[in-house]
Amino acid sequence: MKPSMKTAIFPGSFDPFTIGHYDVLVQALKLFDKVIVAVGYNSTKKGQGYFCPSTRVKIIKEAVKELENVEVCSYTDLTISLCRQYGAKFIVRGLRTTTDFEFESVIAQANKKMDGELTTVFIPASQEYSYISSTVVRDVLIHNGDASLFFPPQVDIKKFIKEIE
Ligand code: ADP
């Protein structure tokens, strides 16, 4: 890796990764040489979440298969530790609302306090996706609605739903 290469981590629960997340990732790729999409989960809690972390990773891999300079991983420790592991000095987070901003700015400040080298970059949601949240998408999935509306077209979400049945 070139020392000048700009790598960013895009961390999240991604339960599941939606078209809103995909849109943020595509925007991030215009700013960075490489973006690591990282599924964060708590390894001590069993049975948490809708999709298990490995399925979340598979969904993201399907979403990004046509993109270059993207890696997908999962992690259980602090995001700043993952950044150090990848030599990343940037964290990407998406912003939909002022509520997102309030929540995100506190986390960004805590991460900066722990590692002064890190910068969090906020990317605004595109207007057409700004209402999409993983919570709403999970609800649609649980009630057998047409969830494909909330994923990039290359993701065949029905295949992954079968995995949890
Ligand atoms: P977390 O559980 O860590 O908050 P999420 O998986 O819900 O993670 O989201 C990861 C990031 O993507 C967060 O910064 C969140 O604000 C952002 N995000 C979620 N949905 C959208 C969307 N529709 N458009 C833009 N950003 C989004």
CSV table of C-alpha atoms and ligand atoms in Angstrom, one decimal:
chain,number,residue,atom,x,y,z
A,1,MET,CA,0.0,0.0,0.0
A,2,LYS,CA,1.3,3.5,-0.9
A,3,PRO,CA,1.9,5.6,2.2
A,4,SER,CA,-0.2,8.3,0.7
A,5,MET,CA,-3.2,6.0,0.1
A,6,LYS,CA,-6.3,7.3,1.8
A,7,THR,CA,-8.2,4.4,3.4
A,8,ALA,CA,-11.5,4.9,5.2
A,9,ILE,CA,-13.6,2.6,7.4
A,10,PHE,CA,-17.3,2.7,7.0
A,11,PRO,CA,-18.6,1.0,10.2
A,12,GLY,CA,-22.1,0.1,11.1
A,13,SER,CA,-24.4,-2.6,12.3
A,14,PHE,CA,-25.7,-3.0,8.7
A,15,ASP,CA,-28.6,-5.2,9.9
A,16,PRO,CA,-29.1,-5.1,6.9
A,17,PHE,CA,-27.1,-3.0,4.5
A,18,THR,CA,-29.6,-0.9,2.5
A,19,ILE,CA,-29.6,1.1,-0.7
A,20,GLY,CA,-29.1,4.1,1.6
A,21,HIS,CA,-25.8,2.6,3.0
A,22,TYR,CA,-24.8,1.7,-0.6
A,23,ASP,CA,-25.3,5.3,-1.7
A,24,VAL,CA,-23.1,6.6,1.1
A,25,LEU,CA,-20.4,4.1,0.1
A,26,VAL,CA,-20.5,5.2,-3.5
A,27,GLN,CA,-20.0,8.8,-2.4
A,28,ALA,CA,-17.2,7.8,-0.1
A,29,LEU,CA,-15.4,6.1,-2.9
A,30,LYS,CA,-15.1,9.4,-4.6
A,31,LEU,CA,-13.1,10.7,-1.6
A,32,PHE,CA,-11.0,7.8,-0.7
A,33,ASP,CA,-8.7,5.3,-2.4
A,34,LYS,CA,-10.1,2.4,-0.5
A,35,VAL,CA,-13.2,1.9,1.8
A,36,ILE,CA,-13.5,-0.9,4.2
A,37,VAL,CA,-17.2,-1.7,5.0
A,38,ALA,CA,-17.1,-3.1,8.5
A,39,VAL,CA,-19.9,-4.9,10.3
A,40,GLY,CA,-19.6,-4.2,14.0
A,41,TYR,CA,-21.2,-6.5,16.5
A,42,ASN,CA,-20.9,-7.5,20.1
A,43,SER,CA,-19.5,-11.0,20.3
A,44,THR,CA,-20.6,-11.5,23.9
A,45,LYS,CA,-24.4,-11.1,23.1
A,46,LYS,CA,-25.8,-14.2,21.5
A,47,GLY,CA,-28.8,-14.1,19.2
A,48,GLN,CA,-28.7,-10.3,18.7
A,49,GLY,CA,-29.9,-8.8,15.4
A,50,TYR,CA,-32.0,-10.0,12.6
A,51,PHE,CA,-29.3,-11.3,10.3
A,52,CYS,CA,-26.2,-12.9,11.8
A,53,PRO,CA,-22.9,-11.0,11.2
A,54,SER,CA,-21.8,-13.5,8.6
A,55,THR,CA,-25.0,-13.1,6.5
A,56,ARG,CA,-24.7,-9.3,6.9
A,57,VAL,CA,-21.2,-9.6,5.4
A,58,LYS,CA,-22.5,-11.8,2.5
A,59,ILE,CA,-25.3,-9.2,1.7
A,60,ILE,CA,-22.7,-6.4,1.6
A,61,LYS,CA,-20.4,-8.5,-0.6
A,62,GLU,CA,-23.2,-9.1,-3.1
A,63,ALA,CA,-24.1,-5.3,-3.0
A,64,VAL,CA,-20.5,-4.3,-3.7
A,65,LYS,CA,-19.5,-7.0,-6.2
A,66,GLU,CA,-19.3,-4.5,-9.1
A,67,LEU,CA,-17.4,-1.8,-7.1
A,68,GLU,CA,-13.6,-1.5,-7.0
A,69,ASN,CA,-11.5,-0.5,-4.0
A,70,VAL,CA,-14.0,-1.9,-1.4
A,71,GLU,CA,-13.3,-4.6,1.3
A,72,VAL,CA,-15.9,-6.1,3.6
A,73,CYS,CA,-15.2,-7.4,7.1
A,74,SER,CA,-16.7,-7.8,10.5
A,75,TYR,CA,-15.3,-6.8,13.9
A,76,THR,CA,-16.1,-6.9,17.5
A,77,ASP,CA,-13.6,-4.5,19.1
A,78,LEU,CA,-13.4,-0.7,19.0
A,79,THR,CA,-13.7,1.0,15.6
A,80,ILE,CA,-10.4,2.8,16.4
A,81,SER,CA,-8.6,-0.5,16.7
A,82,LEU,CA,-10.0,-1.6,13.3
A,83,CYS,CA,-8.8,1.7,11.9
A,84,ARG,CA,-5.3,1.0,13.2
A,85,GLN,CA,-5.3,-2.5,11.8
A,86,TYR,CA,-6.0,-1.2,8.3
A,87,GLY,CA,-3.9,2.0,8.6
A,88,ALA,CA,-7.1,4.0,8.1
A,89,LYS,CA,-7.2,7.6,9.3
A,90,PHE,CA,-10.8,8.2,8.3
A,91,ILE,CA,-14.2,6.9,9.5
A,92,VAL,CA,-17.2,7.4,7.2
A,93,ARG,CA,-20.7,7.8,8.6
A,94,GLY,CA,-23.9,8.7,6.9
A,95,LEU,CA,-26.2,11.5,8.1
A,96,ARG,CA,-30.0,11.6,7.4
A,97,THR,CA,-31.3,13.9,10.1
A,98,THR,CA,-30.3,16.3,12.9
A,99,THR,CA,-30.9,13.4,15.3
A,100,ASP,CA,-28.3,11.3,13.3
A,101,PHE,CA,-25.9,14.3,13.6
A,102,GLU,CA,-26.3,14.6,17.4
A,103,PHE,CA,-25.7,10.9,17.9
A,104,GLU,CA,-22.8,10.8,15.4
A,105,SER,CA,-21.0,13.9,16.6
A,106,VAL,CA,-20.6,12.5,20.1
A,107,ILE,CA,-19.2,9.2,18.8
A,108,ALA,CA,-16.8,11.2,16.5
A,109,GLN,CA,-15.6,13.3,19.4
A,110,ALA,CA,-15.0,10.2,21.6
A,111,ASN,CA,-13.1,8.5,18.8
A,112,LYS,CA,-11.0,11.6,18.2
A,113,LYS,CA,-10.2,11.8,21.9
A,114,MET,CA,-9.0,8.2,21.9
A,115,ASP,CA,-7.1,8.6,18.7
A,116,GLY,CA,-6.2,12.2,17.7
A,117,GLU,CA,-5.1,11.0,14.2
A,118,LEU,CA,-8.6,10.0,13.2
A,119,THR,CA,-11.1,12.1,11.3
A,120,THR,CA,-14.8,11.2,11.0
A,121,VAL,CA,-16.2,12.3,7.6
A,122,PHE,CA,-20.0,12.7,7.5
A,123,ILE,CA,-21.7,12.1,4.2
A,124,PRO,CA,-25.3,13.3,3.8
A,125,ALA,CA,-28.0,10.9,2.7
A,126,SER,CA,-29.3,11.4,-0.8
A,127,GLN,CA,-32.8,12.8,-0.6
A,128,GLU,CA,-34.4,9.8,-2.2
A,129,TYR,CA,-32.9,7.4,0.4
A,130,SER,CA,-33.0,9.6,3.5
A,131,TYR,CA,-36.1,7.9,5.0
A,132,ILE,CA,-34.5,4.4,4.8
A,133,SER,CA,-33.3,2.8,8.0
A,134,SER,CA,-32.3,-0.8,8.8
A,135,THR,CA,-35.0,-0.8,11.4
A,136,VAL,CA,-37.8,0.0,8.9
A,137,VAL,CA,-36.4,-2.6,6.5
A,138,ARG,CA,-36.3,-5.3,9.2
A,139,ASP,CA,-39.9,-4.5,10.0
A,140,VAL,CA,-40.8,-4.9,6.3
A,141,LEU,CA,-38.9,-8.2,6.2
A,142,ILE,CA,-40.5,-9.6,9.4
A,143,HIS,CA,-44.0,-8.8,8.0
A,144,ASN,CA,-43.2,-10.3,4.5
A,145,GLY,CA,-43.4,-7.0,2.7
A,146,ASP,CA,-41.5,-6.3,-0.5
A,147,ALA,CA,-38.1,-5.4,1.0
A,148,SER,CA,-36.3,-5.5,-2.4
A,149,LEU,CA,-37.3,-1.9,-2.8
A,150,PHE,CA,-34.8,-0.9,-0.1
A,151,PHE,CA,-31.8,-2.8,-1.5
A,152,PRO,CA,-29.5,-2.1,-4.5
A,153,PRO,CA,-30.9,-4.2,-7.4
A,154,GLN,CA,-27.9,-6.5,-7.4
A,155,VAL,CA,-28.9,-7.9,-3.9
A,156,ASP,CA,-31.3,-10.8,-4.0
A,157,ILE,CA,-32.5,-10.4,-0.5
A,158,LYS,CA,-35.0,-13.3,-0.7
A,159,LYS,CA,-32.0,-15.7,-0.9
A,160,PHE,CA,-30.7,-14.3,2.5
A,161,ILE,CA,-34.1,-14.4,4.1
A,162,LYS,CA,-34.2,-18.2,3.4
A,163,GLU,CA,-31.0,-18.5,5.4
A,164,ILE,CA,-32.6,-17.4,8.6
A,165,GLU,CA,-35.8,-19.5,8.2
B,1,ADP,P1,-25.2,1.9,13.5
B,1,ADP,O1,-26.1,0.8,14.2
B,1,ADP,O2,-23.8,1.7,13.8
B,1,ADP,O3,-25.8,3.3,13.8
B,1,ADP,P2,-26.3,1.5,10.9
B,1,ADP,O4,-26.0,0.2,10.2
B,1,ADP,O5,-27.7,1.8,11.3
B,1,ADP,O6,-25.3,1.6,12.0
B,1,ADP,O7,-25.8,2.7,9.9
B,1,ADP,C1,-24.5,2.9,9.6
B,1,ADP,C2,-24.3,4.3,9.1
B,1,ADP,O8,-25.1,4.6,8.0
B,1,ADP,C3,-24.7,5.4,10.2
B,1,ADP,O9,-23.8,6.4,10.1
B,1,ADP,C4,-26.1,5.8,9.7
B,1,ADP,O10,-26.5,7.1,10.1
B,1,ADP,C5,-26.0,5.7,8.2
B,1,ADP,N1,-27.2,5.5,7.5
B,1,ADP,C6,-28.2,4.6,7.7
B,1,ADP,N2,-29.2,4.6,6.8
B,1,ADP,C7,-28.8,5.6,6.0
B,1,ADP,C8,-29.4,6.2,4.8
B,1,ADP,N3,-30.6,5.8,4.4
B,1,ADP,N4,-28.8,7.2,4.2
B,1,ADP,C9,-27.6,7.6,4.6
B,1,ADP,N5,-26.9,7.1,5.7
B,1,ADP,C10,-27.6,6.1,6.4
